[in-house]
mmCIF file of C-alpha atoms in Angstrom:
data_model
loop_
_atom_site.group_PDB
_atom_site.id
_atom_site.type_symbol
_atom_site.label_atom_id
_atom_site.label_comp_id
_atom_site.label_asym_id
_atom_site.label_seq_id
_atom_site.Cartn_x
_atom_site.Cartn_y
_atom_site.Cartn_z
ATOM 1 C CA VAL A 1 12.187 -9.724 -6.107
ATOM 2 C CA GLN A 2 11.199 -9.312 -2.347
ATOM 3 C CA LEU A 3 8.652 -6.916 -0.981
ATOM 4 C CA VAL A 4 8.689 -6.771 2.743
ATOM 5 C CA GLU A 5 5.862 -4.933 4.524
ATOM 6 C CA SER A 6 6.143 -3.540 8.216
ATOM 7 C CA GLY A 7 4.253 -1.133 10.380
ATOM 8 C CA GLY A 8 1.152 -2.835 10.953
ATOM 9 C CA GLY A 9 -0.499 -3.266 14.253
ATOM 10 C CA LEU A 10 -3.570 -2.408 16.548
ATOM 11 C CA VAL A 11 -4.775 1.224 16.696
ATOM 12 C CA GLN A 12 -7.953 2.900 18.110
ATOM 13 C CA PRO A 13 -10.347 4.781 15.833
ATOM 14 C CA GLY A 14 -9.135 7.914 14.892
ATOM 15 C CA GLY A 15 -5.386 7.132 15.420
ATOM 16 C CA SER A 16 -2.645 6.756 12.728
ATOM 17 C CA LEU A 17 -0.127 4.201 11.463
ATOM 18 C CA ARG A 18 2.573 4.393 8.749
ATOM 19 C CA LEU A 19 3.522 1.392 6.802
ATOM 20 C CA SER A 20 6.667 0.731 5.061
ATOM 21 C CA CYS A 21 7.516 -1.540 2.383
ATOM 22 C CA ALA A 22 11.205 -2.473 1.559
ATOM 23 C CA ALA A 23 11.981 -3.345 -2.010
ATOM 24 C CA SER A 24 14.920 -5.414 -3.313
ATOM 25 C CA GLY A 25 16.023 -7.600 -6.241
ATOM 26 C CA TYR A 26 14.929 -5.229 -8.879
ATOM 27 C CA THR A 27 15.408 -1.658 -10.430
ATOM 28 C CA TYR A 28 12.780 -0.095 -8.155
ATOM 29 C CA SER A 29 12.202 3.024 -10.614
ATOM 30 C CA ASP A 30 11.330 0.613 -13.256
ATOM 31 C CA TYR A 31 7.830 -0.292 -11.427
ATOM 32 C CA TYR A 32 5.025 1.518 -10.142
ATOM 33 C CA MET A 33 4.349 0.818 -6.299
ATOM 34 C CA ALA A 34 0.999 0.378 -4.833
ATOM 35 C CA TRP A 35 -0.650 -0.670 -1.837
ATOM 36 C CA PHE A 36 -3.865 -2.978 -1.613
ATOM 37 C CA ARG A 37 -5.588 -4.415 1.296
ATOM 38 C CA GLN A 38 -7.898 -7.458 1.958
ATOM 39 C CA ALA A 39 -10.515 -7.239 4.820
ATOM 40 C CA PRO A 40 -11.692 -10.694 6.335
ATOM 41 C CA GLY A 41 -14.329 -12.371 3.903
ATOM 42 C CA LYS A 42 -13.699 -9.574 1.353
ATOM 43 C CA LYS A 43 -12.034 -9.138 -2.073
ATOM 44 C CA ARG A 44 -8.528 -7.855 -2.314
ATOM 45 C CA GLU A 45 -8.696 -3.747 -3.272
ATOM 46 C CA GLY A 46 -6.407 -1.099 -4.307
ATOM 47 C CA VAL A 47 -5.649 1.701 -1.824
ATOM 48 C CA ALA A 48 -3.100 3.817 -3.341
ATOM 49 C CA ALA A 49 -0.460 3.747 -6.046
ATOM 50 C CA ILE A 50 2.458 5.993 -6.964
ATOM 51 C CA ASP A 51 4.799 6.512 -10.059
ATOM 52 C CA SER A 52 8.615 7.064 -10.050
ATOM 53 C CA ASP A 53 7.764 10.858 -10.599
ATOM 54 C CA GLY A 54 5.531 10.894 -7.411
ATOM 55 C CA GLY A 55 2.430 11.060 -9.378
ATOM 56 C CA THR A 56 -0.308 9.336 -7.009
ATOM 57 C CA ILE A 57 -3.786 7.799 -7.008
ATOM 58 C CA TYR A 58 -6.022 6.871 -4.090
ATOM 59 C CA ALA A 59 -9.246 4.633 -3.693
ATOM 60 C CA ASP A 60 -12.111 6.931 -2.882
ATOM 61 C CA SER A 61 -12.440 5.334 0.460
ATOM 62 C CA VAL A 62 -8.827 6.601 1.733
ATOM 63 C CA LYS A 63 -8.718 9.936 -0.277
ATOM 64 C CA GLY A 64 -7.777 12.735 2.255
ATOM 65 C CA ARG A 65 -6.919 10.432 5.084
ATOM 66 C CA PHE A 66 -4.069 8.159 3.623
ATOM 67 C CA THR A 67 -0.777 9.279 1.808
ATOM 68 C CA ILE A 68 1.378 7.105 -0.107
ATOM 69 C CA SER A 69 5.110 8.232 -0.556
ATOM 70 C CA GLN A 70 8.406 6.596 -1.470
ATOM 71 C CA ASP A 71 12.123 7.035 -0.950
ATOM 72 C CA ASN A 72 13.813 6.072 -4.273
ATOM 73 C CA ALA A 73 17.307 6.071 -2.764
ATOM 74 C CA LYS A 74 16.061 3.803 -0.086
ATOM 75 C CA ASN A 75 13.858 1.554 -2.304
ATOM 76 C CA THR A 76 11.141 1.986 -0.091
ATOM 77 C CA LEU A 77 7.325 2.581 -0.186
ATOM 78 C CA TYR A 78 5.315 4.051 2.717
ATOM 79 C CA LEU A 79 1.582 4.492 3.316
ATOM 80 C CA GLN A 80 0.794 7.289 5.993
ATOM 81 C CA MET A 81 -2.779 6.421 7.558
ATOM 82 C CA ASN A 82 -4.567 8.831 9.526
ATOM 83 C CA SER A 83 -8.024 9.104 10.808
ATOM 84 C CA LEU A 84 -8.300 5.400 10.812
ATOM 85 C CA LYS A 85 -11.611 3.897 10.870
ATOM 86 C CA PRO A 86 -12.648 0.186 11.559
ATOM 87 C CA GLU A 87 -13.300 -0.546 8.038
ATOM 88 C CA ASP A 88 -9.814 0.136 7.397
ATOM 89 C CA THR A 89 -8.920 -2.981 9.158
ATOM 90 C CA ALA A 90 -7.272 -5.621 6.793
ATOM 91 C CA MET A 91 -4.228 -7.302 5.661
ATOM 92 C CA TYR A 92 -2.207 -4.488 3.801
ATOM 93 C CA TYR A 93 0.004 -5.485 1.021
ATOM 94 C CA CYS A 94 2.823 -3.806 -0.978
ATOM 95 C CA ALA A 95 2.858 -4.603 -4.877
ATOM 96 C CA ALA A 96 5.274 -3.487 -7.771
ATOM 97 C CA GLY A 97 3.682 -2.996 -11.213
ATOM 98 C CA ARG A 98 3.684 -2.100 -14.934
ATOM 99 C CA CYS A 99 0.707 0.339 -14.809
ATOM 100 C CA LEU A 100 -0.640 3.037 -12.289
ATOM 101 C CA LEU A 101 -4.019 1.640 -11.803
ATOM 102 C CA LEU A 102 -5.479 -0.026 -8.414
ATOM 103 C CA GLU A 103 -6.103 -3.397 -10.125
ATOM 104 C CA ASP A 104 -4.519 -6.695 -9.345
ATOM 105 C CA TYR A 105 -3.765 -7.393 -13.055
ATOM 106 C CA CYS A 106 -1.333 -4.478 -12.976
ATOM 107 C CA MET A 107 0.762 -5.970 -10.467
ATOM 108 C CA ASP A 108 3.652 -8.275 -11.013
ATOM 109 C CA TYR A 109 5.139 -8.837 -7.470
ATOM 110 C CA TRP A 110 3.667 -8.970 -4.020
ATOM 111 C CA GLY A 111 4.518 -8.810 -0.312
ATOM 112 C CA LYS A 112 3.238 -11.109 2.202
ATOM 113 C CA GLY A 113 1.287 -8.323 4.105
ATOM 114 C CA THR A 114 1.343 -6.758 7.259
ATOM 115 C CA LEU A 115 -1.890 -6.889 9.391
ATOM 116 C CA VAL A 116 -3.516 -3.401 10.550
ATOM 117 C CA THR A 117 -6.509 -3.706 13.038
ATOM 118 C CA ILE A 118 -8.523 -0.678 14.128
ATOM 119 C CA SER A 119 -10.594 -1.254 17.270
ATOM 120 C CA SER A 120 -11.082 0.345 20.559
#
């Protein structure tokens, strides 16, 4: 199983980024997909998750600003992030798991992460 994130970078507050996660080595639709993040000195937290039918859940801190989506034909997960804030600065991880919850214990596979920095 391989999950490879891309799309991170340095953005000014108020800006946007789209993260991608390319999945391989397993049947994509057998797993829920999610984005987590970990800021320096903080615990990893769930950001958003999606099921095979497109049902989604979000952390309160990103509702209305972030959108999770996927292309099942391409085995690719996305996270569109708008109205970015300095507190969104973190390493963002893609994960595949067996339950639709923003909890580490639900996830079986993890990517290595892509760094998002929000700063002026």
